[in-house]
Each structure stands twice: as structure tokens, then as C-alpha cells.
Short mmCIF file of C-alpha atoms and ligand atoms in Angstrom, two decimals:
data_model
loop_
_atom_site.label_atom_id
_atom_site.label_comp_id
_atom_site.label_asym_id
_atom_site.label_seq_id
_atom_site.Cartn_x
_atom_site.Cartn_y
_atom_site.Cartn_z
CA MET A 1 51.79 41.77 -28.09
CA ASP A 2 50.82 42.30 -24.39
CA ASN A 3 47.77 40.17 -24.88
CA ALA A 4 49.59 37.18 -26.34
CA VAL A 5 49.78 34.02 -24.26
CA SER A 6 51.55 30.72 -24.68
CA GLY A 7 50.37 27.41 -23.26
CA PHE A 8 46.84 28.74 -22.65
CA SER A 9 45.26 25.33 -23.22
CA LYS A 10 47.47 23.85 -20.50
CA LEU A 11 46.17 26.26 -17.84
CA THR A 12 43.37 25.11 -15.53
CA LYS A 13 39.92 26.57 -16.10
CA GLU A 14 40.40 28.93 -13.12
CA GLU A 15 43.77 30.05 -14.46
CA LYS A 16 42.31 30.68 -17.91
CA ILE A 17 39.52 32.80 -16.47
CA ASN A 18 41.95 34.73 -14.29
CA TRP A 19 44.21 35.44 -17.25
CA ILE A 20 41.27 36.63 -19.39
CA ALA A 21 39.84 38.75 -16.57
CA ASN A 22 43.18 40.36 -15.67
CA THR A 23 44.16 40.94 -19.30
CA TYR A 24 40.93 42.38 -20.67
CA PHE A 25 38.94 43.90 -17.80
CA ILE A 26 39.31 46.99 -15.65
CA ASN A 27 37.27 45.17 -13.03
CA PRO A 28 38.50 41.54 -13.20
CA ALA A 29 36.43 40.39 -10.21
CA GLU A 30 33.22 41.45 -11.94
CA ALA A 31 34.14 39.63 -15.17
CA ILE A 32 35.05 36.48 -13.23
CA ALA A 33 31.75 36.62 -11.35
CA THR A 34 29.77 36.94 -14.61
CA LEU A 35 31.61 34.06 -16.26
CA LYS A 36 31.09 31.86 -13.20
CA GLN A 37 27.44 32.84 -12.87
CA TYR A 38 26.81 30.75 -15.96
CA TRP A 39 28.57 27.64 -14.68
CA ASN A 40 26.28 24.78 -13.81
CA ASN A 41 26.05 23.77 -10.15
CA ASP A 42 26.04 20.14 -11.18
CA ALA A 43 29.77 19.48 -11.58
CA GLN A 44 29.25 16.47 -13.84
CA LEU A 45 26.98 18.40 -16.19
CA GLN A 46 29.48 21.25 -16.24
CA GLN A 47 32.31 18.83 -17.03
CA LEU A 48 30.26 17.49 -19.96
CA HIS A 49 29.99 21.00 -21.40
CA ASP A 50 33.63 21.80 -20.63
CA ASP A 51 34.64 18.75 -22.65
CA PHE A 52 32.69 19.68 -25.80
CA ILE A 53 35.43 22.08 -26.85
CA GLU A 54 38.90 23.25 -25.85
CA ASN A 55 39.52 26.18 -23.50
CA THR A 56 35.97 26.31 -22.10
CA ILE A 57 35.55 29.17 -19.64
CA SER A 58 31.77 29.32 -19.28
CA ASN A 59 28.47 28.33 -20.90
CA PHE A 60 26.74 30.58 -23.40
CA TYR A 61 22.98 30.39 -22.98
CA LEU A 62 20.49 30.67 -25.82
CA PRO A 63 16.77 30.37 -25.18
CA MET A 64 15.06 27.12 -26.11
CA GLY A 65 11.42 27.66 -27.06
CA ILE A 66 8.56 25.58 -28.42
CA ALA A 67 6.45 26.25 -31.49
CA PRO A 68 3.42 24.01 -31.00
CA ASN A 69 0.67 22.87 -33.38
CA PHE A 70 2.79 21.88 -36.37
CA LEU A 71 0.58 19.51 -38.36
CA ILE A 72 3.01 17.60 -40.59
CA ASN A 73 1.81 14.72 -42.79
CA GLY A 74 -1.21 14.33 -40.50
CA ASN A 75 0.71 14.28 -37.17
CA TYR A 76 0.99 17.10 -34.67
CA TYR A 77 4.46 18.17 -33.49
CA SER A 78 5.65 20.64 -30.90
CA VAL A 79 8.87 21.93 -32.41
CA PRO A 80 11.79 22.85 -30.09
CA MET A 81 13.71 25.89 -31.32
CA VAL A 82 16.95 27.38 -30.03
CA ILE A 83 17.35 30.98 -31.16
CA GLU A 84 18.01 34.45 -29.79
CA GLU A 85 15.86 36.51 -32.21
CA SER A 86 12.72 37.69 -30.38
CA SER A 87 10.01 37.11 -32.97
CA VAL A 88 11.07 33.81 -34.57
CA VAL A 89 9.31 31.29 -32.31
CA ALA A 90 6.18 33.43 -32.19
CA ALA A 91 6.14 33.60 -36.00
CA ALA A 92 6.64 29.83 -36.36
CA ALA A 93 3.85 29.13 -33.89
CA LYS A 94 1.53 31.55 -35.70
CA SER A 95 2.21 29.92 -39.07
CA ALA A 96 1.80 26.44 -37.62
CA LYS A 97 -1.60 27.35 -36.18
CA PHE A 98 -2.67 29.03 -39.42
CA TRP A 99 -1.85 25.98 -41.56
CA SER A 100 -3.16 23.46 -39.03
CA THR A 101 -6.68 24.50 -40.01
CA ARG A 102 -5.85 24.46 -43.72
CA GLY A 103 -4.64 20.88 -44.22
CA GLY A 104 -1.29 21.22 -42.47
CA PHE A 105 2.16 20.82 -43.97
CA LYS A 106 3.11 18.05 -46.37
CA ALA A 107 6.74 16.98 -46.34
CA ALA A 108 8.72 14.26 -48.09
CA VAL A 109 12.36 13.26 -48.28
CA LEU A 110 13.30 12.95 -51.95
CA ASN A 111 16.75 11.39 -51.46
CA THR A 112 19.44 10.99 -48.78
CA GLU A 113 22.79 10.77 -50.53
CA LYS A 114 25.90 12.14 -48.78
CA ILE A 115 29.12 12.91 -50.63
CA GLY A 116 32.83 12.78 -49.87
CA GLN A 117 35.96 13.23 -51.94
CA VAL A 118 39.60 12.24 -51.96
CA HIS A 119 41.38 15.09 -53.75
CA PHE A 120 44.67 13.98 -55.28
CA LEU A 121 47.34 14.89 -57.80
CA PHE A 122 48.46 12.41 -60.44
CA GLN A 123 51.20 13.16 -62.98
CA GLY A 124 50.82 10.93 -65.98
CA ASP A 125 48.47 9.36 -68.43
CA SER A 126 44.80 9.69 -67.41
CA GLY A 127 43.93 6.52 -69.37
CA SER A 128 46.39 4.52 -67.24
CA LEU A 129 44.90 6.06 -64.11
CA GLN A 130 41.42 5.00 -65.23
CA SER A 131 42.60 1.38 -65.85
CA PHE A 132 44.35 1.40 -62.48
CA PHE A 133 41.22 2.68 -60.76
CA GLU A 134 39.03 0.00 -62.35
CA ALA A 135 41.53 -2.71 -61.39
CA ILE A 136 41.82 -1.66 -57.75
CA LYS A 137 38.22 -0.52 -57.10
CA PRO A 138 37.32 -3.80 -55.31
CA ASN A 139 40.44 -3.42 -53.11
CA LEU A 140 39.56 0.18 -52.33
CA LEU A 141 36.10 -0.85 -51.17
CA ALA A 142 37.37 -3.94 -49.33
CA SER A 143 39.85 -1.81 -47.39
CA THR A 144 36.95 0.15 -45.83
CA GLU A 145 35.05 -2.95 -44.70
CA SER A 146 35.97 -2.74 -41.03
CA ILE A 147 34.74 0.88 -41.00
CA THR A 148 31.55 0.24 -42.96
CA ALA A 149 30.44 -3.07 -41.34
CA ASN A 150 28.21 -1.49 -38.67
CA MET A 151 26.75 1.06 -41.06
CA GLN A 152 25.98 -1.75 -43.52
CA LYS A 153 24.06 -3.59 -40.80
CA ARG A 154 21.89 -0.47 -40.49
CA GLY A 155 21.34 -0.43 -44.26
CA GLY A 156 23.96 2.20 -45.09
CA GLY A 157 27.51 2.36 -46.38
CA ILE A 158 29.33 3.42 -49.52
CA THR A 159 26.85 3.55 -52.41
CA SER A 160 29.18 4.53 -55.27
CA LEU A 161 32.83 5.22 -55.94
CA GLU A 162 34.12 6.91 -59.07
CA LEU A 163 37.25 8.47 -60.41
CA ARG A 164 36.81 12.03 -61.64
CA ASN A 165 39.24 13.82 -63.92
CA LYS A 166 39.41 17.51 -62.96
CA THR A 167 42.52 18.39 -64.95
CA THR A 168 40.71 20.90 -67.16
CA GLU A 169 40.05 22.93 -63.97
CA LEU A 170 43.41 22.34 -62.27
CA GLU A 171 46.61 20.71 -63.49
CA ASN A 172 47.03 17.03 -62.41
CA TYR A 173 43.90 17.21 -60.23
CA PHE A 174 41.77 14.07 -59.88
CA GLN A 175 39.22 12.91 -57.31
CA LEU A 176 37.74 9.82 -55.87
CA HIS A 177 34.12 10.96 -55.70
CA VAL A 178 32.28 8.80 -53.20
CA THR A 179 28.60 8.69 -52.25
CA PHE A 180 27.26 7.37 -48.96
CA GLU A 181 24.06 6.39 -47.21
CA THR A 182 24.40 7.15 -43.52
CA LYS A 183 20.84 6.35 -42.33
CA ASP A 184 20.04 8.14 -39.03
CA SER A 185 23.50 9.62 -38.48
CA MET A 186 24.77 12.76 -40.14
CA GLY A 187 27.75 10.59 -40.94
CA ALA A 188 30.60 13.10 -40.94
CA ASN A 189 32.99 10.93 -38.91
CA PHE A 190 31.98 7.80 -40.78
CA ILE A 191 32.47 9.45 -44.17
CA ASN A 192 35.81 11.03 -43.26
CA SER A 193 37.13 7.73 -41.85
CA CYS A 194 36.14 5.91 -45.06
CA LEU A 195 37.75 8.60 -47.20
CA GLU A 196 41.03 8.56 -45.27
CA GLN A 197 41.18 4.77 -45.66
CA LEU A 198 40.40 5.02 -49.39
CA ALA A 199 43.18 7.58 -49.78
CA LYS A 200 45.66 5.35 -47.98
CA THR A 201 44.74 2.31 -50.10
CA LEU A 202 44.87 4.41 -53.26
CA LYS A 203 48.45 5.48 -52.52
CA GLU A 204 49.58 1.98 -51.54
CA GLU A 205 48.02 0.33 -54.58
CA ALA A 206 49.61 2.91 -56.90
CA LEU A 207 53.07 2.17 -55.51
CA ASN A 208 52.63 -1.53 -56.40
CA TYR A 209 50.87 -1.09 -59.75
CA ALA A 210 52.87 -2.58 -62.58
CA GLY A 211 51.10 -0.45 -65.21
CA PHE A 212 52.48 2.85 -63.80
CA ASN A 213 55.86 4.45 -64.48
CA GLU A 214 57.81 5.88 -61.52
CA ALA A 215 56.13 9.33 -61.63
CA GLU A 216 52.68 7.79 -61.92
CA LYS A 217 53.25 5.53 -58.89
CA ASN A 218 53.60 8.62 -56.72
CA ILE A 219 50.02 9.74 -56.19
CA SER A 220 49.91 12.79 -53.96
CA VAL A 221 46.76 12.92 -51.81
CA VAL A 222 45.98 16.56 -51.02
CA MET A 223 43.02 15.91 -48.70
CA SER A 224 40.15 13.58 -47.93
CA ILE A 225 36.96 15.18 -46.67
CA LEU A 226 33.17 15.00 -46.88
CA SER A 227 31.32 17.66 -48.83
CA ASN A 228 28.74 19.78 -47.06
CA TYR A 229 27.13 20.32 -50.45
CA VAL A 230 24.46 17.61 -50.60
CA PRO A 231 22.24 18.34 -53.63
CA ASN A 232 20.96 14.75 -53.54
CA CYS A 233 19.93 14.84 -49.89
CA ILE A 234 16.75 16.81 -50.43
CA VAL A 235 13.56 17.32 -48.50
CA ARG A 236 10.43 18.98 -49.84
CA ALA A 237 7.94 20.89 -47.67
CA GLU A 238 4.67 22.28 -48.93
CA VAL A 239 1.43 23.95 -47.92
CA SER A 240 -1.56 24.42 -50.13
CA CYS A 241 -5.20 25.49 -49.87
CA GLN A 242 -7.99 27.20 -51.80
CA VAL A 243 -7.15 30.88 -52.13
CA THR A 244 -10.50 31.71 -50.51
CA ASP A 245 -9.48 29.65 -47.44
CA LEU A 246 -6.54 31.99 -46.80
CA ALA A 247 -9.02 34.52 -45.39
CA GLU A 248 -8.71 35.47 -41.72
CA LYS A 249 -8.67 38.56 -39.50
CA LYS A 250 -5.67 40.23 -41.14
CA ILE A 251 -6.25 38.73 -44.60
CA GLU A 252 -9.53 40.33 -45.63
CA ASN A 253 -8.99 39.94 -49.36
CA PRO A 254 -7.39 36.50 -49.83
CA GLN A 255 -7.02 36.77 -53.62
CA GLU A 256 -5.12 40.04 -53.27
CA PHE A 257 -3.03 38.55 -50.43
CA ALA A 258 -2.16 35.42 -52.43
CA GLU A 259 -1.18 37.43 -55.52
CA LYS A 260 1.03 39.79 -53.52
CA PHE A 261 2.58 36.82 -51.71
CA VAL A 262 3.42 35.07 -55.00
CA GLN A 263 4.87 38.35 -56.29
CA ALA A 264 7.08 38.62 -53.21
CA VAL A 265 8.41 35.11 -53.84
CA ARG A 266 9.02 35.93 -57.54
CA ILE A 267 11.08 38.94 -56.47
CA ALA A 268 13.24 36.67 -54.31
CA GLU A 269 13.59 34.28 -57.27
CA VAL A 270 15.07 36.94 -59.55
CA GLU A 271 16.78 39.41 -57.19
CA PRO A 272 19.77 38.15 -55.15
CA PHE A 273 19.68 41.06 -52.66
CA ARG A 274 16.15 40.07 -51.72
CA ALA A 275 16.81 36.32 -52.07
CA VAL A 276 19.49 36.40 -49.36
CA THR A 277 17.13 38.02 -46.83
CA HIS A 278 14.23 35.83 -47.94
CA ASN A 279 16.37 32.72 -47.40
CA LYS A 280 17.70 34.12 -44.12
CA GLY A 281 14.10 34.10 -42.92
CA ILE A 282 13.86 30.41 -43.89
CA MET A 283 17.11 29.71 -42.02
CA ASN A 284 15.65 31.38 -38.89
CA GLY A 285 13.42 28.32 -38.65
CA VAL A 286 15.87 25.76 -40.01
CA ASP A 287 18.82 26.74 -37.80
CA ALA A 288 16.69 26.94 -34.64
CA VAL A 289 15.61 23.30 -34.98
CA ILE A 290 19.04 22.22 -36.17
CA LEU A 291 20.56 23.74 -33.00
CA ALA A 292 17.90 22.32 -30.68
CA THR A 293 18.49 18.84 -32.08
CA GLY A 294 22.27 19.06 -31.75
CA ASN A 295 23.00 19.18 -35.46
CA ASP A 296 25.69 21.12 -37.30
CA PHE A 297 24.14 24.43 -38.36
CA ARG A 298 27.27 25.58 -40.21
CA ALA A 299 27.15 22.48 -42.41
CA VAL A 300 23.47 23.02 -43.10
CA GLU A 301 23.93 26.75 -43.80
CA ALA A 302 26.83 26.15 -46.21
CA GLY A 303 24.95 23.41 -48.07
CA VAL A 304 21.68 25.28 -48.30
CA HIS A 305 23.22 28.48 -49.67
CA ALA A 306 25.28 26.56 -52.22
CA TYR A 307 22.03 24.92 -53.32
CA ALA A 308 20.36 28.33 -53.58
CA SER A 309 23.06 29.25 -56.13
CA ARG A 310 23.00 26.01 -58.09
CA ASN A 311 21.75 27.68 -61.29
CA GLY A 312 24.52 30.27 -61.31
CA GLN A 313 22.69 33.05 -59.46
CA TYR A 314 21.69 33.09 -55.79
CA SER A 315 17.93 32.66 -55.69
CA SER A 316 14.92 31.96 -53.47
CA LEU A 317 14.73 28.50 -51.93
CA SER A 318 10.93 28.67 -51.79
CA HIS A 319 8.37 29.03 -54.55
CA ALA A 320 4.68 29.89 -54.73
CA LYS A 321 1.88 29.73 -57.26
CA ILE A 322 -1.86 30.17 -57.70
CA GLU A 323 -3.42 27.65 -60.06
CA ASN A 324 -7.15 27.02 -60.53
CA GLY A 325 -7.92 28.98 -57.37
CA VAL A 326 -5.43 26.97 -55.29
CA PHE A 327 -2.53 28.64 -53.49
CA THR A 328 0.61 26.46 -53.16
CA PHE A 329 3.81 27.41 -51.37
CA TRP A 330 6.75 25.01 -51.24
CA MET A 331 10.49 24.56 -51.06
CA GLU A 332 13.09 21.87 -51.54
CA ILE A 333 16.31 22.13 -49.55
CA PRO A 334 19.33 19.93 -48.92
CA LEU A 335 19.67 18.87 -45.27
CA ALA A 336 22.33 16.55 -43.88
CA VAL A 337 21.15 15.84 -40.34
CA GLY A 338 21.38 13.06 -37.81
CA THR A 339 19.33 11.79 -34.90
CA VAL A 340 21.98 9.41 -33.63
CA GLY A 341 25.66 10.07 -32.94
CA GLY A 342 27.32 13.43 -32.37
CA LEU A 343 25.72 15.61 -29.70
CA THR A 344 22.40 13.74 -29.94
CA SER A 345 23.14 11.31 -27.12
CA LEU A 346 25.42 13.66 -25.17
CA HIS A 347 23.65 16.98 -24.65
CA PRO A 348 20.74 16.57 -22.19
CA LEU A 349 18.67 19.28 -23.89
CA VAL A 350 19.20 17.72 -27.32
CA LYS A 351 17.89 14.44 -25.92
CA ILE A 352 14.83 16.32 -24.61
CA ALA A 353 14.30 18.04 -27.96
CA LEU A 354 14.42 14.73 -29.83
CA GLU A 355 12.06 13.18 -27.32
CA ILE A 356 9.59 16.05 -27.77
CA LEU A 357 9.72 15.35 -31.51
CA GLY A 358 8.94 11.68 -30.88
CA LYS A 359 12.50 10.39 -31.43
CA PRO A 360 12.42 11.01 -35.18
CA SER A 361 14.52 9.24 -37.78
CA ALA A 362 16.93 11.48 -39.70
CA SER A 363 14.41 11.58 -42.57
CA GLN A 364 11.59 12.65 -40.25
CA LEU A 365 13.84 15.31 -38.77
CA MET A 366 14.63 16.57 -42.29
CA GLU A 367 10.87 16.97 -42.82
CA ILE A 368 10.33 18.78 -39.51
CA VAL A 369 13.27 21.13 -40.12
CA ALA A 370 12.16 21.97 -43.67
CA VAL A 371 8.58 22.58 -42.55
CA THR A 372 9.76 24.94 -39.80
CA GLY A 373 11.80 26.84 -42.40
CA LEU A 374 8.81 27.09 -44.72
CA ALA A 375 6.55 28.18 -41.84
CA GLN A 376 9.03 30.91 -40.95
CA ASN A 377 9.17 32.07 -44.55
CA PHE A 378 5.36 32.14 -44.72
CA ALA A 379 5.18 34.22 -41.54
CA ALA A 380 7.79 36.69 -42.80
CA LEU A 381 6.19 37.12 -46.24
CA ARG A 382 2.75 37.41 -44.73
CA SER A 383 3.90 40.24 -42.46
CA LEU A 384 6.02 41.90 -45.13
CA THR A 385 3.19 41.97 -47.68
CA THR A 386 0.53 43.12 -45.18
CA THR A 387 1.36 45.01 -41.98
CA GLY A 388 5.13 45.23 -42.48
CA ILE A 389 7.64 43.32 -40.40
CA GLN A 390 8.21 45.81 -37.59
CA GLU A 391 4.79 45.54 -35.96
CA GLY A 392 5.21 41.90 -34.90
CA HIS A 393 8.96 42.15 -34.48
CA MET A 394 8.88 45.13 -32.14
CA LYS A 395 6.02 43.63 -30.12
CA MET A 396 8.41 40.81 -29.23
CA HIS A 397 11.53 42.95 -29.11
CA ILE A 398 10.08 45.38 -26.56
CA ASN A 399 11.12 43.01 -23.73
CA ASN A 400 14.75 43.36 -24.79
CA ILE A 401 14.51 47.15 -24.59
CA LEU A 402 12.81 46.93 -21.18
CA ASN A 403 15.61 44.67 -19.94
CA GLN A 404 18.28 46.91 -21.41
CA TYR A 405 16.90 49.89 -19.45
CA GLN A 406 16.35 47.79 -16.31
CA THR A 407 12.74 48.84 -16.00
CA THR A 408 10.79 48.13 -12.81
CA PRO A 409 7.62 45.98 -12.86
CA GLU A 410 5.51 49.17 -12.44
CA GLU A 411 7.28 50.86 -15.37
CA ARG A 412 6.79 47.73 -17.50
CA LYS A 413 3.07 47.73 -16.84
CA MET A 414 2.73 51.37 -17.89
CA ILE A 415 4.96 50.94 -20.95
CA LYS A 416 3.12 47.85 -22.18
CA SER A 417 -0.25 49.48 -21.77
CA HIS A 418 0.94 52.67 -23.51
CA PHE A 419 2.27 50.72 -26.50
CA GLU A 420 -0.85 48.65 -26.96
CA ASN A 421 -2.20 51.59 -28.98
CA ASN A 422 1.02 53.30 -30.08
CA THR A 423 3.58 52.28 -32.70
CA ILE A 424 6.55 50.58 -31.09
CA SER A 425 10.03 51.69 -32.13
CA HIS A 426 13.27 51.65 -30.16
CA ALA A 427 13.29 55.46 -30.00
CA ALA A 428 9.63 55.68 -28.96
CA VAL A 429 10.09 53.16 -26.15
CA VAL A 430 13.26 54.84 -24.86
CA SER A 431 11.66 58.27 -24.95
CA TYR A 432 8.61 56.94 -23.08
CA ILE A 433 10.88 55.39 -20.42
CA ASP A 434 12.63 58.78 -20.09
CA SER A 435 9.30 60.58 -19.72
CA LEU A 436 8.24 58.13 -16.97
CA ARG A 437 11.48 58.67 -15.11
CA LYS A 438 11.39 62.46 -15.22
C1 MEV B 1 14.38 38.53 -40.08
O1 MEV B 1 15.16 37.75 -39.20
C2 MEV B 1 13.96 37.72 -41.26
C3 MEV B 1 13.24 38.49 -42.36
O2 MEV B 1 14.02 39.61 -42.77
C4 MEV B 1 13.01 37.54 -43.48
C5 MEV B 1 12.44 38.19 -44.73
O3 MEV B 1 12.67 39.38 -44.98
O4 MEV B 1 11.78 37.44 -45.50
C6 MEV B 1 11.93 39.08 -41.84
#
């Protein structure tokens, strides 16, 4: 229990850092210096970051890169990506360039429905509950009016409200299942505020409802919360070209390439162990844009993977086919994103990212995110089915090894030239560094 602390959040930032450094480090001064090295000199900017969360002690940098040349629905985009994995931006850029000369990416938002639920327990006759719900539905909706007024002006709001009986799954369990349109905001705060008001009105109306007996009047609300599963907030991204047009330097036999590519996708459709890694490759692109644009990557991850399991077995999000000599590769994924609210107007780099993307609407951002995911998946499958993944990956990763071994500029030059014609692996690079230093 030596490392337990009480009242940590009440300490000043300096005191927090001192406590951490003295508790966990043999050399506290060095730890303090490293933590402070990442503070921003601009005190106001630092305060902004301090205030994002509780108990901030430093900033955690991730690189922000650009994958240019994304031709999406006829317009070019330079896509900002925030990610630590060496080869991801390079792969996205390579895919973007490849498809820019083959018609580009097509993307379309199919629907934009968000969902929230009031989960409650009701002991009594479900028929009476249904009559009660129908009688008070206008009051439920009216009670949210002060919350929904602004959203309604923007064309959004509550789009449906139903009572769902879940008692076959769990005793006495019912829901208010609510759908929302939240336009350019992700809508989490809006949805949760509406739900909490609906829950409050539900309880109050039940207490005064003449058709209920005493037990029935006592509705017990367990929780009111949005769902990050948004199977009706779907965007589709697609590329397609003549199989013969797939030819390029590393794709000498396009028919063979296309067939192997389709086979690789089929494997991910039927084999969950492969599907998870296949989809992880898609999320390399998706998450990087989600982070750069200040969106909630955990929400997106949870929703996307639930969608990948919607038929009872975890499966590939993307699909591919060859028909009449045409290769088509596509995916549909659920994405709840926003371009207003949240971090979007707070984090200076998020503002920059959105500006680079031409200040997109939430729907346009859904398209850009999905396309980046598909591009990433294309790049991964292309490497996997041709040269293997390590060639490109290690080419990018070599810098990390060089940094890890604190190589000098002269050493770097020799190492890079040596590995232009030799297979790069961690062991090979380390052993070459050793040989140089002997
Ligand atoms: C690595 O981050 C992603 C891949 O493993 C994806 C895939 O296997 O399709 C290369």
C-alpha cells in the first residue's frame, strides 16, 4: 500500500509530478525533467490541455501526418492522420495515389441514425405499461423541447421513441428506445441529456398515472445512455476498375493479383482469427483520421466491431469481387462522428485537421474516414498477397531501431545504404549496428 495516495486530484500539478517522481523513480529529477520537457511553453495552450482531463501531468505526443492525393467522389483531399505505427501513413498515401489514377474512391452515407436507451424495470402488466406509454408519449417528447430546440433548428432532434419489452431476456426489463438525428455533431451530450430528461418524465408520469397500481407506479430507471452501436449510421466506400488496369510495377499479372486479393478477403469473411487482423488494418486508417479530427475512437472502435459481428460471427468489414473483368472492393461501416462540438473547436490541431479537409460536414467526414480505412485495407492486402507485409513495414520501422540505438548521422547513412539491398529485420539491423561499432 506504499504507493497509495489520497487527495491526489487536489494536489497542484507540480505536487502531483513530485509525488509520482518520488514514488516510482530511482532518479526523480530525471523523470520530472522528462515530464516537463513535453509541457508547452505557451501557458494558455498548456492550460487548455491540462483542462481536457483530470490529473494532467504532461502531454503525450503522437505524430500527425498527411496522406495526400485521396480522390474521393471527384475531389482531392489531403488526409491528416494521427498514429504511431510507422508504415500506416505511407501505406495510405500509396493506396491513395494508386486509386487516383483508377477513378478514385466513391463514398456515400447511407443513413445517419443515432440511438439511445432508457433502461428501466417495471413490475406489472406489460399491456398497462404499453397503454401508459402511448398516453404519455407526447409529454415525454414535450419535456425534451428545451434540450432539442437548437438541434431542431439545425434539422435534427428525436426521430422516434418506442417502448421495448425485454422481459424474455431479463425479468421486468423494459426500454425506451430512442433514435436521433444529430446533424454535424456526434451528439453524445445531446443524446444523453435527452435520455435523462425522458427518464425523469417517465418516472414522474408513472407516479401520477391512474391506470397503474402502487407497484406499477414505481418505475425504477436503471440507466439512460446513448448506444455506441449505430447500425443505421452507415457509410459505404468503394473502389473499382478493370482488372487489367490494376497492372503496375509490382502487379505484373493483374488477373492473378485480383483473384488472390479476392481470396484474401474471402478468408477474412469466413475466419474470425484473420477477420480481426484484417479489420485491425482497416481501423489503422479509420482511427488515425478519427483522432486527427478530435473524434471518439473508442466509440467508433466499439461500434465497428459490434457491426462486424452482426451476423453472429465476427467477419470482414470489407468485401471484394471480380465480375465481367471488373475488380470491385468495398466496405460499409457504422461511424458516429462530429465536425462541430466536442474537441473540434477546442484542440488547435483538430481545427487545423478539419481545415485541411475543407471543413467537412459530419457526413463528408464519414466518407473520408471510411475511404481511409478502405485504402489502408487495400494497401495491407496488396502487400500481404504479393511481397509480404514486412518489406514495407520494416522499411518504415528502421528509423525506430536507429533511434533506439542512438545511431549517429554517419552510422545512419551506412545502415540505410547497406539495407537498400539487404532484407531488413530487427536482428539484422542490430547486428549491423554492432558490426559498425566494433
Ligand atoms: C498491421 O497494423 C495491420 C495488418 O496486420 C493488417 C492486415 O493483416 O490486413 C497488416
